[in-house]
XYZ file of N, CA and C in Angstrom:
519
model
N 0.279 -1.132 0.000
C 0.000 0.000 0.000
C 0.347 1.408 0.000
N -0.211 2.038 -0.969
C -0.072 3.487 -1.105
C -1.266 4.159 -0.423
N -1.378 3.938 0.876
C -2.572 4.392 1.587
C -2.659 5.910 1.711
N -1.510 6.573 1.875
C -1.542 8.045 1.949
C -2.062 8.628 0.645
N -1.596 8.070 -0.457
C -2.071 8.536 -1.761
C -3.555 8.236 -1.937
N -3.984 7.079 -1.441
C -5.395 6.708 -1.513
C -6.259 7.745 -0.782
N -5.809 8.175 0.396
C -6.549 9.185 1.155
C -6.586 10.500 0.377
N -5.451 10.907 -0.181
C -5.408 12.159 -0.948
C -6.329 12.103 -2.160
N -6.284 11.003 -2.880
C -7.159 10.850 -4.047
C -8.628 10.839 -3.639
N -8.921 10.194 -2.521
C -10.305 10.150 -2.041
C -10.800 11.555 -1.699
N -9.958 12.347 -1.063
C -10.374 13.710 -0.722
C -10.538 14.572 -1.971
N -9.731 14.337 -2.983
C -9.941 15.018 -4.265
C -11.276 14.601 -4.878
N -11.597 13.313 -4.762
C -12.871 12.806 -5.289
C -14.054 13.384 -4.516
N -13.890 13.560 -3.216
C -14.957 14.177 -2.415
C -15.223 15.588 -2.940
N -14.152 16.334 -3.159
C -14.289 17.709 -3.661
C -14.901 17.750 -5.059
N -14.597 16.747 -5.885
C -15.076 16.723 -7.269
C -16.458 16.078 -7.422
N -16.951 15.436 -6.377
C -18.227 14.701 -6.473
C -19.363 15.635 -6.860
N -20.230 15.127 -7.738
C -21.361 15.929 -8.202
C -22.691 15.491 -7.596
N -22.673 14.386 -6.840
C -23.906 13.947 -6.174
C -23.554 13.187 -4.893
N -24.547 12.891 -4.113
C -24.321 12.272 -2.800
C -23.735 10.867 -2.913
N -24.119 10.116 -3.927
C -23.586 8.767 -4.086
C -22.078 8.800 -4.378
N -21.672 9.703 -5.270
C -20.240 9.848 -5.574
C -19.460 10.280 -4.334
N -20.041 11.183 -3.579
C -19.369 11.675 -2.377
C -19.235 10.542 -1.348
N -20.291 9.757 -1.166
C -20.250 8.645 -0.206
C -19.221 7.600 -0.627
N -19.139 7.321 -1.933
C -18.120 6.376 -2.421
C -16.709 6.905 -2.136
N -16.525 8.194 -2.313
C -15.218 8.789 -2.052
C -14.887 8.723 -0.559
N -15.867 8.952 0.287
C -15.636 8.804 1.730
C -15.281 7.364 2.074
N -15.906 6.412 1.392
C -15.580 5.003 1.618
C -14.130 4.718 1.232
N -13.674 5.319 0.135
C -12.267 5.169 -0.273
C -11.331 5.785 0.765
N -11.707 6.947 1.255
C -10.899 7.592 2.296
C -10.827 6.689 3.534
N -11.942 6.107 3.898
C -11.962 5.198 5.053
C -11.013 4.028 4.823
N -10.997 3.493 3.600
C -10.080 2.399 3.280
C -8.623 2.807 3.405
N -8.311 4.014 2.966
C -6.947 4.511 3.103
C -6.553 4.697 4.557
N -7.447 5.310 5.323
C -7.158 5.506 6.748
C -7.029 4.168 7.468
N -7.832 3.190 7.068
C -7.736 1.854 7.671
C -6.353 1.253 7.407
N -5.893 1.378 6.184
C -4.570 0.871 5.839
C -3.456 1.543 6.624
N -3.688 2.772 7.032
C -2.711 3.511 7.835
C -2.893 3.275 9.339
N -3.925 2.501 9.705
C -4.177 2.224 11.117
C -4.744 3.406 11.878
N -5.346 4.331 11.184
C -5.917 5.538 11.807
C -7.429 5.352 11.949
N -7.824 4.570 12.937
C -9.204 4.113 13.030
C -10.199 5.209 13.412
N -9.759 6.222 14.141
C -10.679 7.334 14.418
C -10.994 8.078 13.117
N -10.038 8.135 12.210
C -10.268 8.776 10.907
C -11.123 7.873 10.006
N -10.948 6.555 10.133
C -11.819 5.624 9.397
C -13.265 5.883 9.803
N -13.479 5.941 11.103
C -14.834 6.156 11.616
C -15.400 7.484 11.129
N -14.603 8.525 11.189
C -15.048 9.846 10.744
C -15.439 9.826 9.263
N -14.630 9.170 8.429
C -14.933 9.089 6.995
C -16.196 8.266 6.745
N -16.321 7.129 7.431
C -17.514 6.288 7.247
C -18.768 7.042 7.679
N -18.686 7.738 8.791
C -19.843 8.495 9.269
C -20.194 9.627 8.305
N -19.190 10.272 7.736
C -19.457 11.321 6.745
C -20.166 10.731 5.529
N -19.716 9.564 5.090
C -20.381 8.896 3.976
C -21.817 8.530 4.296
N -22.055 8.103 5.521
C -23.413 7.739 5.933
C -24.331 8.951 6.042
N -23.769 10.132 6.237
C -24.589 11.347 6.291
C -25.041 11.805 4.905
N -24.417 11.266 3.859
C -24.826 11.605 2.490
C -26.124 10.863 2.164
N -27.014 11.537 1.473
C -28.251 10.876 1.047
C -28.842 11.610 -0.140
N -29.506 10.914 -1.007
C -29.657 9.452 -1.004
C -28.393 8.782 -1.558
N -28.130 7.578 -1.062
C -27.037 6.768 -1.605
C -27.543 5.346 -1.812
N -26.830 4.623 -2.643
C -27.144 3.232 -2.939
C -27.181 2.419 -1.640
N -28.173 1.557 -1.500
C -28.326 0.756 -0.271
C -27.116 -0.113 0.006
N -26.542 -0.725 -1.026
C -25.358 -1.568 -0.818
C -24.187 -0.739 -0.293
N -24.049 0.469 -0.795
C -22.987 1.347 -0.323
C -23.235 1.742 1.134
N -24.469 2.029 1.484
C -24.808 2.362 2.869
C -24.441 1.209 3.801
N -24.779 -0.008 3.408
C -24.467 -1.179 4.237
C -22.959 -1.380 4.365
N -22.231 -1.139 3.285
C -20.774 -1.259 3.330
C -20.175 -0.203 4.257
N -20.680 1.024 4.191
C -20.213 2.080 5.103
C -20.553 1.738 6.555
N -21.697 1.111 6.767
C -22.059 0.712 8.131
C -21.102 -0.354 8.662
N -20.714 -1.305 7.814
C -19.752 -2.318 8.279
C -18.386 -1.696 8.523
N -18.038 -0.706 7.710
C -16.767 -0.003 7.904
C -16.779 0.744 9.239
N -17.884 1.410 9.536
C -18.017 2.108 10.818
C -17.983 1.114 11.975
N -18.663 -0.011 11.827
C -18.666 -1.030 12.879
C -17.259 -1.539 13.147
N -16.499 -1.767 12.083
C -15.132 -2.254 12.242
C -14.240 -1.210 12.913
N -14.439 0.063 12.579
C -13.662 1.123 13.226
C -13.991 1.192 14.713
N -15.280 1.086 15.047
C -15.663 1.047 16.464
C -14.977 -0.128 17.159
N -14.942 -1.275 16.498
C -14.298 -2.468 17.061
C -12.814 -2.207 17.308
N -12.146 -1.633 16.320
C -10.714 -1.365 16.440
C -10.423 -0.365 17.559
N -11.372 0.513 17.825
C -11.224 1.509 18.887
C -11.752 1.004 20.235
N -12.123 -0.255 20.312
C -12.674 -0.886 21.516
C -13.978 -0.223 21.964
N -14.734 0.292 21.024
C -16.078 0.813 21.298
C -17.050 -0.320 20.955
N -17.104 -1.289 21.855
C -17.737 -2.566 21.534
C -19.257 -2.490 21.434
N -19.907 -1.675 22.251
C -21.361 -1.557 22.128
C -21.740 -0.954 20.786
N -21.004 0.076 20.367
C -21.265 0.702 19.073
C -20.975 -0.270 17.930
N -19.883 -1.008 18.064
C -19.521 -1.990 17.045
C -20.599 -3.053 16.911
N -21.008 -3.583 18.050
C -22.034 -4.629 18.039
C -23.335 -4.118 17.427
N -23.750 -2.926 17.823
C -25.006 -2.384 17.317
C -24.988 -2.148 15.819
N -23.932 -1.532 15.324
C -23.846 -1.228 13.899
C -23.726 -2.506 13.072
N -22.895 -3.436 13.524
C -22.752 -4.699 12.789
C -24.065 -5.479 12.788
N -24.773 -5.457 13.905
C -26.036 -6.200 14.001
C -27.074 -5.671 13.023
N -27.093 -4.365 12.798
C -28.024 -3.773 11.825
C -27.815 -4.403 10.448
N -26.550 -4.525 10.049
C -26.244 -5.080 8.726
C -26.554 -6.575 8.694
N -26.179 -7.297 9.743
C -26.471 -8.734 9.814
C -27.975 -8.963 9.715
N -28.750 -8.179 10.451
C -30.210 -8.335 10.423
C -30.772 -8.034 9.032
N -30.231 -7.031 8.365
C -30.695 -6.704 7.016
C -30.535 -7.917 6.097
N -29.380 -8.559 6.159
C -29.119 -9.674 5.253
C -29.841 -10.960 5.661
N -30.466 -10.980 6.806
C -31.301 -12.137 7.168
C -32.551 -12.192 6.300
N -32.989 -11.026 5.823
C -34.203 -10.979 5.002
C -33.955 -10.483 3.581
N -32.732 -10.099 3.268
C -32.387 -9.591 1.937
C -31.130 -10.289 1.453
N -31.267 -11.120 0.453
C -30.123 -11.846 -0.087
C -29.198 -10.888 -0.828
N -27.897 -10.920 -0.513
C -26.966 -10.052 -1.240
C -26.936 -10.433 -2.720
N -27.034 -9.425 -3.589
C -27.171 -9.691 -5.012
C -25.918 -9.397 -5.825
N -24.896 -8.816 -5.201
C -23.666 -8.528 -5.936
C -22.476 -8.741 -5.000
N -21.289 -8.655 -5.557
C -20.086 -8.929 -4.761
C -19.912 -7.957 -3.601
N -20.205 -6.685 -3.824
C -20.056 -5.702 -2.750
C -20.978 -6.055 -1.580
N -22.194 -6.457 -1.888
C -23.145 -6.830 -0.835
C -22.705 -8.112 -0.125
N -22.155 -9.050 -0.869
C -21.671 -10.291 -0.254
C -20.505 -10.017 0.692
N -19.627 -9.109 0.292
C -18.501 -8.730 1.155
C -19.018 -8.012 2.398
N -19.987 -7.120 2.223
C -20.555 -6.403 3.370
C -21.189 -7.372 4.361
N -21.896 -8.368 3.858
C -22.514 -9.363 4.736
C -21.446 -10.140 5.516
N -20.442 -10.632 4.813
C -19.379 -11.401 5.471
C -18.637 -10.537 6.488
N -18.378 -9.283 6.120
C -17.636 -8.391 7.011
C -18.452 -8.042 8.248
N -19.751 -7.816 8.089
C -20.605 -7.515 9.245
C -20.600 -8.684 10.226
N -20.673 -9.901 9.709
C -20.616 -11.081 10.579
C -19.256 -11.196 11.254
N -18.202 -10.900 10.507
C -16.839 -10.923 11.045
C -16.711 -9.953 12.222
N -17.150 -8.715 12.003
C -17.040 -7.692 13.052
C -17.913 -8.070 14.247
N -19.136 -8.508 13.994
C -20.024 -8.889 15.086
C -19.438 -10.048 15.888
N -18.945 -11.063 15.192
C -18.383 -12.223 15.884
C -17.169 -11.881 16.726
N -16.286 -11.058 16.189
C -15.100 -10.676 16.961
C -15.456 -9.720 18.100
N -16.469 -8.893 17.902
C -16.936 -8.028 18.990
C -17.512 -8.887 20.112
N -18.312 -9.872 19.754
C -18.865 -10.773 20.772
C -17.747 -11.512 21.506
N -16.702 -11.866 20.782
C -15.557 -12.543 21.396
C -14.899 -11.635 22.431
N -14.723 -10.365 22.103
C -14.128 -9.433 23.068
C -15.050 -9.200 24.266
N -16.350 -9.243 24.043
C -17.305 -9.011 25.127
C -17.285 -10.136 26.167
N -16.737 -11.280 25.812
C -16.602 -12.384 26.779
C -15.840 -11.897 28.009
N -14.773 -11.162 27.805
C -13.968 -10.661 28.926
C -14.541 -9.398 29.549
N -15.272 -8.620 28.769
C -15.808 -7.350 29.247
C -17.038 -7.554 30.136
N -17.838 -8.556 29.800
C -19.098 -8.805 30.524
C -19.120 -10.252 31.030
N -18.411 -10.529 32.137
C -18.269 -11.915 32.616
C -19.601 -12.614 32.929
N -20.615 -11.845 33.322
C -21.906 -12.464 33.641
C -22.551 -13.115 32.422
N -22.223 -12.625 31.243
C -22.799 -13.174 30.015
C -21.740 -13.842 29.136
N -20.616 -14.183 29.733
C -19.487 -14.683 28.939
C -19.839 -15.940 28.151
N -20.587 -16.861 28.717
C -20.898 -18.092 27.965
C -21.817 -17.802 26.784
N -22.757 -16.856 26.965
C -23.644 -16.488 25.845
C -22.844 -15.793 24.736
N -21.947 -14.901 25.141
C -21.130 -14.208 24.136
C -20.205 -15.181 23.417
N -19.635 -16.118 24.152
C -18.729 -17.092 23.527
C -19.479 -17.927 22.500
N -20.671 -18.389 22.860
C -21.468 -19.201 21.931
C -21.871 -18.372 20.706
N -22.344 -17.152 20.958
C -22.757 -16.287 19.839
C -21.568 -15.987 18.931
N -20.413 -15.725 19.537
C -19.212 -15.430 18.762
C -18.856 -16.601 17.857
N -18.859 -17.783 18.415
C -18.491 -18.961 17.632
C -19.435 -19.150 16.450
N -20.729 -19.039 16.700
C -21.717 -19.228 15.630
C -21.592 -18.144 14.557
N -21.422 -16.907 14.989
C -21.318 -15.793 14.047
C -20.048 -15.895 13.219
N -18.931 -16.206 13.872
C -17.665 -16.335 13.145
C -17.675 -17.534 12.199
N -18.361 -18.587 12.577
C -18.462 -19.750 11.690
C -19.211 -19.385 10.410
N -20.276 -18.615 10.560
C -21.024 -18.174 9.378
C -20.171 -17.236 8.519
N -19.459 -16.310 9.163
C -18.577 -15.411 8.426
C -17.490 -16.194 7.701
N -16.907 -17.177 8.376
C -15.860 -18.000 7.771
C -16.366 -18.682 6.493
N -17.567 -19.257 6.566
C -18.129 -19.924 5.377
C -18.297 -18.931 4.219
N -18.792 -17.741 4.534
C -18.972 -16.738 3.482
C -17.635 -16.298 2.898
N -16.636 -16.087 3.754
C -15.315 -15.678 3.260
C -14.653 -16.790 2.440
N -14.863 -18.034 2.813
C -14.320 -19.134 1.997
C -14.948 -19.125 0.613
N -16.232 -18.862 0.561
C -16.938 -18.769 -0.726
C -16.398 -17.584 -1.545
N -16.196 -16.439 -0.876
C -15.653 -15.270 -1.562
C -14.237 -15.548 -2.078
N -13.467 -16.326 -1.318
C -12.098 -16.671 -1.741
C -12.128 -17.501 -3.022
N -13.107 -18.363 -3.140
C -13.219 -19.202 -4.338
C -13.761 -18.427 -5.529
N -14.687 -17.511 -5.283
C -15.386 -16.833 -6.368
C -14.788 -15.478 -6.769
N -14.201 -14.753 -5.812
C -13.766 -13.384 -6.104
C -12.245 -13.247 -6.054
N -11.657 -13.544 -4.883
C -10.208 -13.374 -4.747
C -9.701 -14.239 -3.597
N -8.573 -14.912 -3.791
C -8.066 -15.820 -2.751
C -7.703 -15.147 -1.425
N -7.482 -13.824 -1.428
C -7.131 -13.160 -0.170
C -8.252 -13.234 0.860
N -9.472 -13.432 0.409
C -10.573 -13.590 1.355
C -10.390 -14.845 2.212
N -9.608 -15.793 1.731
C -9.302 -16.987 2.524
C -8.542 -16.652 3.793
N -7.709 -15.624 3.746
C -6.987 -15.184 4.948
C -7.936 -14.667 6.012
N -8.986 -13.982 5.589
C -9.975 -13.487 6.550
C -10.746 -14.659 7.136
N -11.022 -15.684 6.322
C -11.669 -16.898 6.839
C -10.805 -17.517 7.934
N -9.489 -17.492 7.741
C -8.592 -18.039 8.772
C -8.633 -17.212 10.051
N -8.798 -15.911 9.931
C -8.935 -15.061 11.117
C -10.218 -15.409 11.862
N -11.259 -15.758 11.129
C -12.489 -16.220 11.770
C -12.224 -17.519 12.546
N -11.486 -18.422 11.935
C -11.145 -19.682 12.618
C -10.405 -19.420 13.934
N -9.458 -18.494 13.895
C -8.705 -18.158 15.108
C -9.637 -17.607 16.191
N -10.563 -16.753 15.800
C -11.532 -16.219 16.753
C -12.419 -17.299 17.329
N -12.788 -18.275 16.496
C -13.605 -19.406 16.963
C -12.839 -20.218 18.007
N -11.552 -20.425 17.762
C -10.732 -21.161 18.740
C -10.699 -20.424 20.073
N -10.537 -19.122 20.009
C -10.507 -18.335 21.247
C -11.852 -18.372 21.949
N -12.938 -18.294 21.200
C -14.280 -18.345 21.801
C -14.547 -19.696 22.464
N -13.927 -20.755 21.923
C -14.115 -22.089 22.496
C -13.385 -22.279 23.810
N -12.383 -21.436 24.066
C -11.577 -21.588 25.284
C -12.276 -21.067 26.446
């Protein structure tokens, strides 16, 4: 990565955007650049800015929501992470993803939710067994989706499936 350049290009795209959808896509690119730089508060800020744009494509909104959920997770804002990821997970329970972006958003929302639940095991000891079970089930579903994405879209998604496996092992302990 050229993440600094990605952020600069995204901000140029934000300035050049002629409608809310273009602007939200540019904010999503900025969030990706900031994520690559490990600047998670900036990821969150960019994702939230994209979510404030309207109207935007529903798939893009869901992707921005998973990006925001992941930033909350990285910042240890676990209630916010869980809530935002759950919104996306619930959406896909009744709406089948119809394109690759939506499939990635679904898998990522499950990934973030499962890992958030895994962290909550230590944060909320009274509910640790429920969180551990939920984490394992959620990460298992995410793993299956990422394995499918690795076969159909790009093999790097297999690495994320392995991260789900690691989280499942930790949840089992």
